[in-house]
GROMACS .gro file of C-alpha atoms in nm:
model
  457
    1MET     CA    1  -0.857  -0.734  -1.862
    2PRO     CA    2  -0.495  -0.680  -1.968
    3ILE     CA    3  -0.296  -0.820  -1.673
    4TYR     CA    4   0.075  -0.800  -1.758
    5ASP     CA    5   0.242  -1.120  -1.886
    6PHE     CA    6   0.590  -1.198  -1.750
    7ASN     CA    7   0.643  -1.482  -2.000
    8VAL     CA    8   0.690  -1.757  -1.741
    9PRO     CA    9   0.613  -2.082  -1.932
   10THR     CA   10   0.433  -2.276  -1.658
   11ARG     CA   11   0.111  -2.282  -1.461
   12ASP     CA   12   0.259  -2.478  -1.173
   13PRO     CA   13   0.291  -2.244  -0.868
   14GLU     CA   14   0.617  -2.393  -0.742
   15GLU     CA   15   0.782  -2.385  -1.085
   16TYR     CA   16   0.650  -2.034  -1.147
   17LEU     CA   17   0.820  -1.895  -0.836
   18ALA     CA   18   1.139  -2.093  -0.903
   19ILE     CA   19   1.173  -1.931  -1.247
   20LEU     CA   20   1.104  -1.585  -1.108
   21ASN     CA   21   1.354  -1.638  -0.825
   22ALA     CA   22   1.623  -1.738  -1.076
   23ARG     CA   23   1.556  -1.420  -1.274
   24ARG     CA   24   1.563  -1.215  -0.954
   25TRP     CA   25   1.898  -1.366  -0.857
   26GLU     CA   26   2.052  -1.266  -1.191
   27LYS     CA   27   1.958  -0.902  -1.130
   28LEU     CA   28   2.044  -0.915  -0.761
   29GLN     CA   29   2.404  -1.012  -0.830
   30ARG     CA   30   2.449  -0.698  -1.037
   31GLN     CA   31   2.265  -0.483  -0.781
   32ILE     CA   32   2.475  -0.616  -0.491
   33ARG     CA   33   2.796  -0.525  -0.675
   34TYR     CA   34   2.649  -0.181  -0.750
   35LEU     CA   35   2.555  -0.118  -0.385
   36TRP     CA   36   2.895  -0.234  -0.264
   37GLY     CA   37   3.034   0.087  -0.412
   38ASN     CA   38   2.840   0.292  -0.154
   39GLU     CA   39   3.082   0.312   0.139
   40ASP     CA   40   2.872   0.544   0.357
   41TYR     CA   41   2.583   0.303   0.411
   42PHE     CA   42   2.543  -0.018   0.214
   43ARG     CA   43   2.899  -0.151   0.242
   44LEU     CA   44   2.877  -0.098   0.620
   45ARG     CA   45   2.550  -0.294   0.634
   46PHE     CA   46   2.701  -0.580   0.432
   47LYS     CA   47   3.002  -0.599   0.663
   48GLU     CA   48   2.780  -0.593   0.973
   49ALA     CA   49   2.609  -0.898   0.821
   50GLY     CA   50   2.945  -1.076   0.782
   51ILE     CA   51   2.979  -1.007   0.408
   52ASN     CA   52   3.335  -0.905   0.313
   53ALA     CA   53   3.284  -0.904  -0.065
   54PRO     CA   54   2.985  -0.928  -0.303
   55GLU     CA   55   3.095  -1.281  -0.396
   56ASP     CA   56   3.026  -1.396  -0.038
   57ILE     CA   57   2.655  -1.395  -0.126
   58ARG     CA   58   2.653  -1.710  -0.338
   59SER     CA   59   2.284  -1.778  -0.393
   60PHE     CA   60   1.932  -1.643  -0.379
   61GLU     CA   61   1.893  -1.827  -0.047
   62ASP     CA   62   2.202  -1.650   0.091
   63PHE     CA   63   2.045  -1.318  -0.009
   64ARG     CA   64   1.718  -1.403   0.166
   65ARG     CA   65   1.905  -1.489   0.489
   66LEU     CA   66   2.059  -1.140   0.509
   67PRO     CA   67   1.913  -0.922   0.787
   68ALA     CA   68   1.714  -0.611   0.712
   69PHE     CA   69   1.941  -0.327   0.600
   70MET     CA   70   1.687  -0.049   0.650
   71ASP     CA   71   1.354   0.042   0.807
   72LYS     CA   72   1.174   0.375   0.847
   73ALA     CA   73   1.379   0.478   1.150
   74SER     CA   74   1.717   0.403   0.990
   75HIS     CA   75   1.596   0.566   0.667
   76ARG     CA   76   1.534   0.891   0.857
   77ASP     CA   77   1.867   0.857   1.039
   78SER     CA   78   2.042   0.820   0.704
   79GLN     CA   79   1.872   1.136   0.576
   80GLU     CA   80   1.967   1.337   0.885
   81ALA     CA   81   2.328   1.218   0.863
   82SER     CA   82   2.360   1.314   0.497
   83LEU     CA   83   2.213   1.656   0.571
   84ILE     CA   84   2.488   1.714   0.828
   85ARG     CA   85   2.769   1.558   0.627
   86TYR     CA   86   2.682   1.659   0.271
   87GLY     CA   87   2.419   1.931   0.301
   88HIS     CA   88   2.136   1.731   0.140
   89PRO     CA   89   1.861   1.507   0.287
   90LEU     CA   90   1.887   1.235   0.020
   91GLY     CA   91   2.050   0.991   0.260
   92LEU     CA   92   2.386   0.828   0.313
   93HIS     CA   93   2.237   0.542   0.110
   94LEU     CA   94   2.228   0.762  -0.202
   95THR     CA   95   2.400   0.558  -0.473
   96THR     CA   96   2.423   0.814  -0.751
   97ALA     CA   97   2.555   1.168  -0.772
   98PRO     CA   98   2.314   1.420  -0.614
   99GLU     CA   99   2.276   1.600  -0.946
  100ASN     CA  100   2.133   1.278  -1.093
  101ALA     CA  101   1.854   1.276  -0.834
  102ILE     CA  102   1.593   1.464  -1.036
  103HIS     CA  103   1.269   1.377  -0.855
  104LEU     CA  104   1.161   1.351  -0.490
  105ALA     CA  105   0.853   1.204  -0.330
  106ALA     CA  106   0.789   1.138   0.037
  107THR     CA  107   0.580   0.967   0.298
  108SER     CA  108   0.324   1.179   0.480
  109GLY     CA  109   0.549   1.209   0.788
  110THR     CA  110   0.253   1.162   1.024
  111THR     CA  111   0.471   0.976   1.277
  112GLY     CA  112   0.783   1.195   1.246
  113ASN     CA  113   0.994   1.352   0.975
  114PRO     CA  114   0.904   1.234   0.624
  115THR     CA  115   1.115   0.975   0.446
  116PHE     CA  116   1.213   1.066   0.091
  117TYR     CA  117   1.197   0.852  -0.220
  118VAL     CA  118   1.471   0.959  -0.462
  119PHE     CA  119   1.449   0.903  -0.838
  120SER     CA  120   1.707   0.923  -1.113
  121ARG     CA  121   1.590   0.950  -1.474
  122LYS     CA  122   1.622   0.572  -1.510
  123ASP     CA  123   1.420   0.520  -1.190
  124LEU     CA  124   1.146   0.752  -1.311
  125ASN     CA  125   1.121   0.582  -1.649
  126ILE     CA  126   1.082   0.239  -1.488
  127THR     CA  127   0.830   0.383  -1.242
  128TYR     CA  128   0.625   0.521  -1.530
  129GLU     CA  129   0.639   0.180  -1.700
  130VAL     CA  130   0.518  -0.007  -1.389
  131LEU     CA  131   0.244   0.246  -1.316
  132GLY     CA  132   0.145   0.235  -1.682
  133ARG     CA  133   0.089  -0.140  -1.650
  134MET     CA  134  -0.141  -0.071  -1.358
  135PHE     CA  135  -0.329   0.201  -1.544
  136ARG     CA  136  -0.391  -0.042  -1.832
  137ALA     CA  137  -0.507  -0.309  -1.587
  138ALA     CA  138  -0.764  -0.061  -1.453
  139GLY     CA  139  -0.893   0.005  -1.804
  140ILE     CA  140  -0.752   0.357  -1.825
  141ARG     CA  141  -0.697   0.464  -2.185
  142PRO     CA  142  -0.452   0.713  -2.334
  143GLY     CA  143  -0.651   1.031  -2.389
  144ASP     CA  144  -0.876   0.975  -2.086
  145THR     CA  145  -0.942   1.266  -1.854
  146THR     CA  146  -0.848   1.151  -1.504
  147PHE     CA  147  -0.918   1.337  -1.183
  148HIS     CA  148  -0.649   1.337  -0.915
  149ALA     CA  149  -0.786   1.362  -0.560
  150PHE     CA  150  -0.486   1.204  -0.386
  151GLY     CA  151  -0.278   1.446  -0.180
  152LEU     CA  152  -0.024   1.632  -0.391
  153SER     CA  153   0.211   1.733  -0.107
  154LEU     CA  154   0.511   1.525  -0.218
  155TRP     CA  155   0.325   1.199  -0.158
  156LEU     CA  156   0.416   0.913  -0.390
  157ALA     CA  157   0.058   0.898  -0.514
  158GLY     CA  158   0.067   1.272  -0.577
  159ILE     CA  159   0.297   1.445  -0.825
  160THR     CA  160   0.470   1.118  -0.918
  161TYR     CA  161   0.136   0.969  -1.025
  162VAL     CA  162   0.035   1.283  -1.211
  163GLN     CA  163   0.358   1.274  -1.412
  164ALA     CA  164   0.316   0.901  -1.476
  165LEU     CA  165  -0.036   0.960  -1.608
  166GLU     CA  166   0.094   1.228  -1.844
  167ALA     CA  167   0.372   0.993  -1.961
  168TYR     CA  168   0.104   0.729  -2.018
  169GLY     CA  169  -0.092   0.969  -2.236
  170ALA     CA  170  -0.380   1.048  -2.001
  171ARG     CA  171  -0.495   1.398  -1.905
  172PRO     CA  172  -0.487   1.434  -1.525
  173VAL     CA  173  -0.681   1.714  -1.356
  174ALA     CA  174  -0.462   1.759  -1.049
  175VAL     CA  175  -0.677   1.940  -0.793
  176GLY     CA  176  -0.554   1.713  -0.511
  177ALA     CA  177  -0.705   1.632  -0.173
  178GLU     CA  178  -0.576   1.969  -0.048
  179GLY     CA  179  -0.841   2.139  -0.261
  180GLY     CA  180  -1.114   2.013  -0.030
  181VAL     CA  181  -1.434   1.824  -0.106
  182PRO     CA  182  -1.644   2.117  -0.237
  183LYS     CA  183  -1.376   2.222  -0.490
  184ILE     CA  184  -1.311   1.860  -0.591
  185LEU     CA  185  -1.680   1.802  -0.663
  186ARG     CA  186  -1.713   2.127  -0.860
  187TYR     CA  187  -1.409   2.048  -1.073
  188ILE     CA  188  -1.527   1.692  -1.137
  189GLU     CA  189  -1.858   1.835  -1.258
  190LEU     CA  190  -1.671   2.085  -1.475
  191THR     CA  191  -1.406   1.855  -1.628
  192ARG     CA  192  -1.611   1.533  -1.658
  193PRO     CA  193  -1.332   1.282  -1.593
  194ARG     CA  194  -1.374   0.917  -1.678
  195VAL     CA  195  -1.139   0.808  -1.396
  196LEU     CA  196  -1.112   0.917  -1.031
  197PHE     CA  197  -0.794   0.867  -0.827
  198ALA     CA  198  -0.872   0.889  -0.453
  199THR     CA  199  -0.837   0.721  -0.116
  200PRO     CA  200  -1.138   0.519   0.005
  201SER     CA  201  -1.194   0.792   0.266
  202MET     CA  202  -1.219   1.058  -0.004
  203VAL     CA  203  -1.450   0.841  -0.214
  204THR     CA  204  -1.679   0.803   0.088
  205GLN     CA  205  -1.681   1.180   0.146
  206LEU     CA  206  -1.774   1.247  -0.216
  207ILE     CA  207  -2.067   1.005  -0.191
  208GLU     CA  208  -2.191   1.168   0.129
  209ARG     CA  209  -2.149   1.532   0.025
  210ALA     CA  210  -2.232   1.541  -0.345
  211PRO     CA  211  -2.610   1.586  -0.289
  212SER     CA  212  -2.562   1.893  -0.067
  213GLU     CA  213  -2.269   2.043  -0.262
  214LEU     CA  214  -2.397   1.981  -0.616
  215GLY     CA  215  -2.765   1.904  -0.573
  216LYS     CA  216  -2.712   1.566  -0.739
  217PRO     CA  217  -2.566   1.226  -0.647
  218VAL     CA  218  -2.212   1.128  -0.748
  219GLY     CA  219  -2.362   0.879  -0.994
  220ALA     CA  220  -2.462   1.173  -1.214
  221LEU     CA  221  -2.097   1.274  -1.267
  222GLY     CA  222  -2.017   1.002  -1.521
  223ILE     CA  223  -1.713   0.847  -1.350
  224GLU     CA  224  -1.653   0.494  -1.479
  225VAL     CA  225  -1.333   0.390  -1.298
  226ILE     CA  226  -1.222   0.459  -0.941
  227TYR     CA  227  -0.856   0.391  -0.866
  228CYS     CA  228  -0.789   0.372  -0.491
  229SER     CA  229  -0.467   0.365  -0.294
  230GLY     CA  230  -0.311   0.510   0.019
  231GLU     CA  231  -0.509   0.328   0.288
  232PRO     CA  232  -0.693  -0.001   0.349
  233GLY     CA  233  -1.055  -0.045   0.252
  234ALA     CA  234  -1.085  -0.050  -0.126
  235SER     CA  235  -1.076  -0.431  -0.139
  236LEU     CA  236  -1.353  -0.473   0.117
  237PRO     CA  237  -1.674  -0.614  -0.036
  238THR     CA  238  -1.886  -0.353   0.142
  239PHE     CA  239  -1.683  -0.064  -0.003
  240ARG     CA  240  -1.687  -0.209  -0.354
  241GLN     CA  241  -2.061  -0.260  -0.336
  242ARG     CA  242  -2.114   0.095  -0.212
  243VAL     CA  243  -1.908   0.236  -0.500
  244LYS     CA  244  -2.111   0.029  -0.747
  245GLU     CA  245  -2.440   0.151  -0.598
  246HIS     CA  246  -2.351   0.522  -0.582
  247PHE     CA  247  -2.105   0.579  -0.868
  248GLY     CA  248  -2.195   0.288  -1.097
  249ALA     CA  249  -1.819   0.259  -1.143
  250LYS     CA  250  -1.556  -0.014  -1.133
  251VAL     CA  251  -1.321   0.010  -0.835
  252PHE     CA  252  -0.955  -0.094  -0.825
  253ASP     CA  253  -0.735  -0.122  -0.517
  254ALA     CA  254  -0.367  -0.052  -0.585
  255THR     CA  255  -0.027   0.011  -0.432
  256GLY     CA  256   0.273   0.136  -0.623
  257GLY     CA  257   0.536   0.394  -0.693
  258ALA     CA  258   0.788   0.314  -0.419
  259TRP     CA  259   1.107   0.164  -0.559
  260HIS     CA  260   0.926   0.015  -0.861
  261ASN     CA  261   0.658  -0.167  -0.660
  262GLY     CA  262   0.318  -0.213  -0.826
  263THR     CA  263   0.003  -0.412  -0.736
  264ILE     CA  264  -0.361  -0.382  -0.838
  265THR     CA  265  -0.684  -0.576  -0.806
  266CYS     CA  266  -0.856  -0.705  -1.118
  267ASP     CA  267  -1.193  -0.624  -1.271
  268SER     CA  268  -1.392  -0.865  -1.058
  269GLU     CA  269  -1.697  -0.828  -0.838
  270HIS     CA  270  -1.489  -0.940  -0.540
  271ALA     CA  271  -1.125  -0.859  -0.471
  272HIS     CA  272  -0.902  -1.167  -0.470
  273GLY     CA  273  -0.579  -0.994  -0.373
  274MET     CA  274  -0.373  -0.748  -0.575
  275HIS     CA  275  -0.196  -0.876  -0.885
  276TYR     CA  276   0.178  -0.815  -0.868
  277MET     CA  277   0.281  -0.607  -1.169
  278ALA     CA  278   0.656  -0.560  -1.119
  279GLU     CA  279   0.816  -0.906  -1.100
  280ASP     CA  280   1.096  -0.790  -1.331
  281TYR     CA  281   1.189  -0.481  -1.130
  282CYS     CA  282   1.105  -0.535  -0.764
  283PHE     CA  283   1.103  -0.819  -0.508
  284ARG     CA  284   0.818  -0.702  -0.283
  285TYR     CA  285   0.702  -1.025  -0.120
  286ASP     CA  286   1.026  -1.153   0.034
  287LEU     CA  287   0.853  -1.275   0.351
  288ILE     CA  288   1.009  -1.323   0.694
  289ASP     CA  289   0.867  -1.434   1.027
  290PRO     CA  290   0.771  -1.109   1.210
  291GLU     CA  291   0.920  -1.240   1.537
  292THR     CA  292   1.224  -1.452   1.441
  293LYS     CA  293   1.305  -1.245   1.126
  294LEU     CA  294   1.397  -1.568   0.945
  295PRO     CA  295   1.289  -1.618   0.582
  296LEU     CA  296   0.963  -1.801   0.519
  297ALA     CA  297   0.901  -2.047   0.237
  298LEU     CA  298   0.750  -1.857  -0.056
  299LYS     CA  299   0.441  -2.050  -0.158
  300ASP     CA  300   0.070  -2.010  -0.206
  301GLY     CA  301  -0.088  -1.890   0.119
  302ALA     CA  302   0.235  -1.774   0.288
  303VAL     CA  303   0.193  -1.488   0.539
  304GLY     CA  304   0.476  -1.278   0.681
  305GLU     CA  305   0.648  -0.944   0.715
  306ALA     CA  306   0.764  -0.810   0.380
  307ILE     CA  307   1.124  -0.723   0.294
  308HIS     CA  308   1.137  -0.490  -0.007
  309THR     CA  309   1.425  -0.496  -0.258
  310ALA     CA  310   1.436  -0.307  -0.587
  311LEU     CA  311   1.626  -0.514  -0.843
  312GLU     CA  312   1.787  -0.238  -1.048
  313TYR     CA  313   1.709   0.091  -0.877
  314GLU     CA  314   1.973   0.359  -0.929
  315ALA     CA  315   1.923   0.635  -0.666
  316ALA     CA  316   1.893   0.557  -0.292
  317PRO     CA  317   1.747   0.212  -0.356
  318SER     CA  318   1.541  -0.013  -0.137
  319PHE     CA  319   1.753  -0.316  -0.045
  320ARG     CA  320   1.649  -0.553   0.234
  321ASN     CA  321   1.406  -0.284   0.348
  322ALA     CA  322   1.178  -0.388   0.635
  323THR     CA  323   0.856  -0.220   0.527
  324GLY     CA  324   0.649  -0.328   0.826
  325ASP     CA  325   0.374  -0.460   0.596
  326ILE     CA  326   0.229  -0.802   0.675
  327LEU     CA  327   0.149  -0.968   0.342
  328LYS     CA  328  -0.028  -1.283   0.234
  329ILE     CA  329   0.060  -1.414  -0.111
  330HIS     CA  330  -0.147  -1.624  -0.349
  331VAL     CA  331   0.028  -1.809  -0.631
  332GLY     CA  332  -0.187  -1.954  -0.907
  333GLU     CA  333  -0.497  -1.872  -1.107
  334CYS     CA  334  -0.705  -1.575  -0.994
  335PRO     CA  335  -1.069  -1.674  -0.922
  336GLY     CA  336  -1.181  -1.334  -1.046
  337CYS     CA  337  -1.013  -1.298  -1.385
  338GLY     CA  338  -0.832  -1.628  -1.448
  339HIS     CA  339  -0.486  -1.471  -1.472
  340PHE     CA  340  -0.204  -1.693  -1.346
  341GLY     CA  341   0.056  -1.526  -1.126
  342VAL     CA  342   0.122  -1.383  -0.781
  343ARG     CA  343  -0.138  -1.186  -0.590
  344MET     CA  344  -0.084  -1.008  -0.259
  345GLU     CA  345  -0.305  -0.907   0.030
  346ILE     CA  346  -0.192  -0.648   0.282
  347VAL     CA  347  -0.305  -0.813   0.606
  348GLY     CA  348  -0.186  -0.524   0.823
  349ARG     CA  349   0.113  -0.340   0.961
  350ALA     CA  350   0.358  -0.505   1.197
  351ASP     CA  351   0.347  -0.196   1.420
  352ASP     CA  352  -0.038  -0.188   1.414
  353MET     CA  353  -0.083  -0.547   1.527
  354LEU     CA  354  -0.297  -0.578   1.839
  355ALA     CA  355  -0.239  -0.859   2.088
  356ILE     CA  356  -0.552  -0.923   2.294
  357LYS     CA  357  -0.508  -1.211   2.540
  358GLY     CA  358  -0.294  -1.403   2.293
  359VAL     CA  359  -0.514  -1.322   1.992
  360LYS     CA  360  -0.331  -1.130   1.717
  361VAL     CA  361  -0.552  -0.904   1.508
  362TYR     CA  362  -0.498  -0.619   1.263
  363PRO     CA  363  -0.718  -0.307   1.235
  364ALA     CA  364  -0.807  -0.389   0.873
  365ALA     CA  365  -0.966  -0.716   0.987
  366ILE     CA  366  -1.185  -0.527   1.236
  367GLN     CA  367  -1.276  -0.274   0.965
  368ASN     CA  368  -1.381  -0.559   0.737
  369VAL     CA  369  -1.621  -0.707   0.995
  370VAL     CA  370  -1.773  -0.370   1.084
  371GLY     CA  371  -1.828  -0.298   0.715
  372GLN     CA  372  -2.059  -0.599   0.696
  373PHE     CA  373  -2.316  -0.399   0.894
  374ARG     CA  374  -2.372  -0.125   0.636
  375PRO     CA  375  -2.604   0.065   0.605
  376GLU     CA  376  -2.672   0.033   0.980
  377VAL     CA  377  -2.323   0.179   1.025
  378SER     CA  378  -2.148   0.442   0.814
  379GLY     CA  379  -1.826   0.240   0.799
  380GLU     CA  380  -1.630   0.496   1.004
  381LEU     CA  381  -1.472   0.358   1.321
  382ARG     CA  382  -1.191   0.421   1.568
  383ILE     CA  383  -0.997   0.175   1.782
  384ARG     CA  384  -0.940   0.350   2.116
  385LEU     CA  385  -0.637   0.238   2.315
  386ASP     CA  386  -0.496   0.349   2.649
  387GLY     CA  387  -0.138   0.293   2.530
  388PRO     CA  388   0.056   0.208   2.216
  389PRO     CA  389   0.009  -0.132   2.052
  390PRO     CA  390   0.059  -0.423   2.036
  391ARG     CA  391  -0.050  -0.531   2.386
  392VAL     CA  392  -0.413  -0.446   2.466
  393GLU     CA  393  -0.573  -0.498   2.804
  394PRO     CA  394  -0.923  -0.628   2.720
  395PRO     CA  395  -1.179  -0.528   2.632
  396LEU     CA  396  -1.071  -0.356   2.311
  397ARG     CA  397  -1.282  -0.040   2.281
  398LEU     CA  398  -1.436   0.045   1.944
  399ALA     CA  399  -1.622   0.364   1.852
  400ILE     CA  400  -1.840   0.287   1.550
  401GLU     CA  401  -2.046   0.546   1.369
  402ALA     CA  402  -2.416   0.475   1.318
  403GLY     CA  403  -2.572   0.490   0.974
  404GLU     CA  404  -2.744   0.814   0.885
  405ALA     CA  405  -3.098   0.678   0.919
  406VAL     CA  406  -3.049   0.458   1.227
  407PRO     CA  407  -3.232   0.591   1.537
  408ALA     CA  408  -3.043   0.610   1.868
  409SER     CA  409  -3.288   0.362   2.022
  410ASP     CA  410  -3.141   0.091   1.793
  411TRP     CA  411  -2.779   0.157   1.886
  412PRO     CA  412  -2.744  -0.073   2.191
  413ALA     CA  413  -2.873  -0.379   2.006
  414LEU     CA  414  -2.660  -0.292   1.701
  415GLY     CA  415  -2.349  -0.268   1.920
  416GLN     CA  416  -2.420  -0.607   2.073
  417ARG     CA  417  -2.460  -0.769   1.730
  418ILE     CA  418  -2.129  -0.622   1.614
  419GLU     CA  419  -1.957  -0.744   1.932
  420GLN     CA  420  -2.091  -1.094   1.873
  421ARG     CA  421  -1.990  -1.099   1.505
  422ILE     CA  422  -1.634  -0.991   1.588
  423ARG     CA  423  -1.626  -1.261   1.856
  424GLU     CA  424  -1.730  -1.523   1.599
  425LEU     CA  425  -1.488  -1.418   1.325
  426LEU     CA  426  -1.186  -1.278   1.511
  427THR     CA  427  -1.209  -1.478   1.839
  428PHE     CA  428  -1.214  -1.183   2.079
  429ARG     CA  429  -1.504  -0.976   2.211
  430PRO     CA  430  -1.466  -0.597   2.195
  431GLN     CA  431  -1.657  -0.325   2.376
  432VAL     CA  432  -1.853  -0.135   2.111
  433GLU     CA  433  -1.984   0.218   2.147
  434ILE     CA  434  -2.214   0.338   1.869
  435VAL     CA  435  -2.168   0.710   1.806
  436PRO     CA  436  -2.379   0.951   1.599
  437PHE     CA  437  -2.347   0.968   1.221
  438ASN     CA  438  -2.083   1.214   1.104
  439SER     CA  439  -1.929   1.249   1.454
  440LEU     CA  440  -1.594   1.088   1.366
  441PRO     CA  441  -1.349   1.311   1.175
  442ARG     CA  442  -1.328   1.257   0.799
  443SER     CA  443  -1.009   1.280   0.597
  444GLY     CA  444  -0.936   1.285   0.227
  445ALA     CA  445  -0.596   1.133   0.299
  446LYS     CA  446  -0.508   0.834   0.516
  447THR     CA  447  -0.756   0.775   0.796
  448LYS     CA  448  -0.586   0.652   1.114
  449LEU     CA  449  -0.807   0.389   1.273
  450ILE     CA  450  -0.616   0.376   1.602
  451GLU     CA  451  -0.649   0.651   1.862
  452ILE     CA  452  -0.424   0.644   2.167
  453ALA     CA  453  -0.538   0.824   2.483
  454GLY     CA  454  -0.347   1.148   2.537
  455LYS     CA  455  -0.197   1.143   2.187
  456PRO     CA  456  -0.323   1.390   1.921
  457ALA     CA  457  -0.524   1.219   1.644
   0.00000   0.00000   0.00000
């Protein structure tokens, strides 16, 4: 498959990263000088960090020792302040004239007001280039009909992706998750796309509901490629196997669109992490210790909280942005496709980490273990907490949906086997409740695995 080549003339992991870091530093020096011109936000953050001039940051290592300049909370604060001061929500960290900000995307805003991603023309063109690399890696061809079942309501994977597909030369059918499963299935049958863009949750719904909605299985719709993003799950072996069985399609797990970030799995039976496709535009795996916030050595197998910096972003850029993602990086040859480079795994979210009697675990790890029990379970589950994470008073309570054909008499033994397997693999023993098939709410967007007592789902 056509994984992008960054022309780094070595296959030694340490040398590979050293060359990339030198290239990053060249761009960072220009970007630091550019951001210094923003007196409302970035210059203040530099001075709080003890930087009195751009030249005070003398090396790549100096850059990596800087504290985080932004997180989701400060991003929203910046937007609210600019709305009051300047009459627009683009943020005090806007680094171009407002009239140059020609495109907006946003987070879903499920935990508060949405945060906006602001694009200049230059930013959009680079975004289209990075996403185009990912489309090629997934085997999407110019001229292909693609079906867009991601949410279109300002989400990064919505309108931004649709425009990127058009710039790439594909033909997106943009019904969106908002159209609902029946309409999505009817329009897929009508337009016969080769490629489906959807969250793993939406893919699962299409598998379950196609027989009743269309009178045929999803495998009869002719989809060859499924491009997933927006939530964990598409890299899990159980999900990939289910897609293969029901759709007969290749599945790719991807992230991308925010400040020139771009990652995607390769065409392999098993996912081996997501190939990083934007080394020349974005430093996404700048890892720090989640507790001390000090930089970690970047090497094969490193795990830490990611700091996100766009290397030449023009409008409201990401710079030392604490994303909250916990990443593991792999540097070297991919076991699946043989490509040499950096691959990333999203281990979890720093704010979703659960601490159970000293054991640290992320919801995605629990989801992975539960998925091993398909088809005895549907794959749907909820982690039910009495209060917000991370600290959990044991036992951790899990509601896990039974498979469609599993009788209730088998549920107690099934729950015990799942408890034991989690104990073996994750070193804590949960309390599992098996619930009836189709009793947990479905969503075509991001499914929230954690439910907190007294808090709306």
